[in-house]
């Protein structure tokens, strides 16, 4: 029985009884205590490890809403506007023009075997001053093999001529989602169903498996670990046998660097089958893999113009969005999992969707009273004060999409929500003031995984153009740090086990180069992550 | 490449009667192999004696039909179906109660192995007007009505003011309407003529009938279009291969489902037989063209 004591510049515990400490003791993968070296020596013989002496230790970050799909897409080249860290810890530099994207993919194209297609992801044309990518651009990459460039929102793609030709898309094709230029010719830009279909078609049916196989989940875990994450969700998965097998294999390895919580996609099978399936999966749980969550998706996304909004709807007059699981169907699904004792995470972007989620939980509770259910609204981006009050009354948690403020805040301000609602979107301060349990998230791969960045968004509420989006909804750094640790753990029912540095909890730590409580709040995102500790095992991040 | 498979989408609100319709389809497939993609097997009423193999997310029926659950992604389910070795005569998708069935039908336009047949929207006569004014789902209902090529107005026995309802539907949608009780609509009208372009041999029911036309001389395009378009409530379905007078060396395929008419070019005429067209409809249709055969 060895006991290791780590010294640190500072330990921020999230335990209000002892918020800061200089040393933390670890035994059997769990926290023996946090305090001074003298205090910890009382436990008997200890090995002092000073490698973190100039570092700051926090509870390992908990990402309450991400997708292992992030690991899947890293199999393909990233062509986004912003720098992004790859699973290998390399910085994939942001590409600042369409020409840069084309040049990068021309080089990549030369490395591919004959007869295969080229897929890339993360492209984001909103920063290119209105210029869209056209067929001629993509054809410069190749006119032989199919090329599909998926946008950062995963709902739009650009394709080349071979892709369009194979599907017979011409100026006379009358299909929603095929963008045409002023002369009526297809530009190669595909939206929604058309984009998804053509991407899968070009990549082959096996792409779905590639995107969530064992290698994908390893890549996901590495990207998460590099950001200081020790627990992450895969918040929507049909969990086919092949995926479950990959998860079991990966998490069975000592070197797997995170704890993974997949959420079962509730609509993939009828609820009675789903409940039985999830009950069987729970029996396979191990230290690093937890089946216990369920996900229901109600509406689409705000920037995808598919969110379900209450009156007065979209600021620019766009018609209301679409339901995936609508008001008439949600009770049947929610109630089945609620009765079976599972925790349900409900995706609601627009405020009409949030309303439907809240009322469905209310009816489920009336039909089957249950304490401490912790059903959680995911995103809840437009929820207002009244909705937070209802959430509080019903015991609903909120996991807000703080990263949206930065990446799409300008568009929400100008086009989708308008100034007033944009300034109160992802209302972290209101949630906290109302007493709604709060987490904040990245929704990777929609935005990069990085809890310190997410916390920075909630603290500073700055958009990409530098606008402050809602002074009143800013939250203090300490609260933001809680939201990415203990707060997120609470929304996953893991708060008794992890999320703070406290006696008996798992020895899961984020090791930071600097003190997030001491740096200026606007520098929070720049605090370096040295690595993590998971169950007492040290994972150093490779240096970029 | 073999001929594309007709692709039909059945839309409509939860409880409108989509499943009843699918049950009738699977029970009365009569030698045509349908692949049916549904949201939930449990809702289907498949006769146990008809089930050949039950394999998790698919059920193979003794009559050659196949049911698949859509699961989480229609796109991957559909692509998976197209990769199967079996050959189907027709693919039918049951859209979810809140989906826009027109968007789903677009998949058949993008997929060369499929040909878009029709969007059939089933409407609950007793409930549709209340549904259409619902604060949260009314716009979805109206989108579905607009997307329909053909409406099945179901449960008319339960409707209170049928004439007013018909008028209202006429404002919401330009699609012809079939009225039904318990989803009892002739299947030929919904899923058409078989692959050869000839009508099924089932005898026309009540007011429904089919006509076959043949022309040895090229056909005036305007005359044919006028006949098909000017009687939208009467001609519900038409399929044929036509040699138009303005393009006598081309083979034009004419395909009408409800309000939707597609004419596509299938290459050089190269055929010794004349033009032929089969129509299904409600009442006798009088056109300016000579009718050579009648059934
Ligand atoms: Zn979501
Ligand atoms: Zn998500």
PDB file of N, CA, C and O and ligand atoms in Angstrom, chain A residues 65 67 295 347 379 443, ligand 2:
ATOM      1  N   UNK A  65     -21.055  17.574 -21.950  1.00  0.00           N
ATOM      2  CA  UNK A  65     -21.704  17.414 -23.253  1.00  0.00           C
ATOM      3  C   UNK A  65     -20.666  17.478 -24.359  1.00  0.00           C
ATOM      4  O   UNK A  65     -20.277  18.547 -24.824  1.00  0.00           O
ATOM      5  N   UNK A  67     -19.058  14.654 -27.734  1.00  0.00           N
ATOM      6  CA  UNK A  67     -19.365  13.456 -28.524  1.00  0.00           C
ATOM      7  C   UNK A  67     -18.062  12.770 -28.926  1.00  0.00           C
ATOM      8  O   UNK A  67     -17.134  13.444 -29.390  1.00  0.00           O
ATOM      9  N   UNK A 295     -30.360  10.100 -23.890  1.00  0.00           N
ATOM     10  CA  UNK A 295     -30.462  11.402 -24.566  1.00  0.00           C
ATOM     11  C   UNK A 295     -31.699  11.440 -25.448  1.00  0.00           C
ATOM     12  O   UNK A 295     -31.954  10.512 -26.228  1.00  0.00           O
ATOM     13  N   UNK A 347     -31.928  17.451 -25.229  1.00  0.00           N
ATOM     14  CA  UNK A 347     -31.379  18.522 -26.069  1.00  0.00           C
ATOM     15  C   UNK A 347     -32.493  19.497 -26.395  1.00  0.00           C
ATOM     16  O   UNK A 347     -33.490  19.128 -27.005  1.00  0.00           O
ATOM     17  N   UNK A 379     -28.004  22.378 -23.584  1.00  0.00           N
ATOM     18  CA  UNK A 379     -27.972  23.616 -24.363  1.00  0.00           C
ATOM     19  C   UNK A 379     -28.847  24.685 -23.685  1.00  0.00           C
ATOM     20  O   UNK A 379     -28.322  25.655 -23.192  1.00  0.00           O
ATOM     21  N   UNK A 443     -19.835  20.737 -26.578  1.00  0.00           N
ATOM     22  CA  UNK A 443     -20.506  19.978 -27.632  1.00  0.00           C
ATOM     23  C   UNK A 443     -19.531  19.529 -28.731  1.00  0.00           C
ATOM     24  O   UNK A 443     -19.893  19.441 -29.900  1.00  0.00           O
TER      25      UNK A 443
HETATM   26 ZN1  LIG C   2     -24.398  17.466 -28.765  1.00  0.00          ZN
END
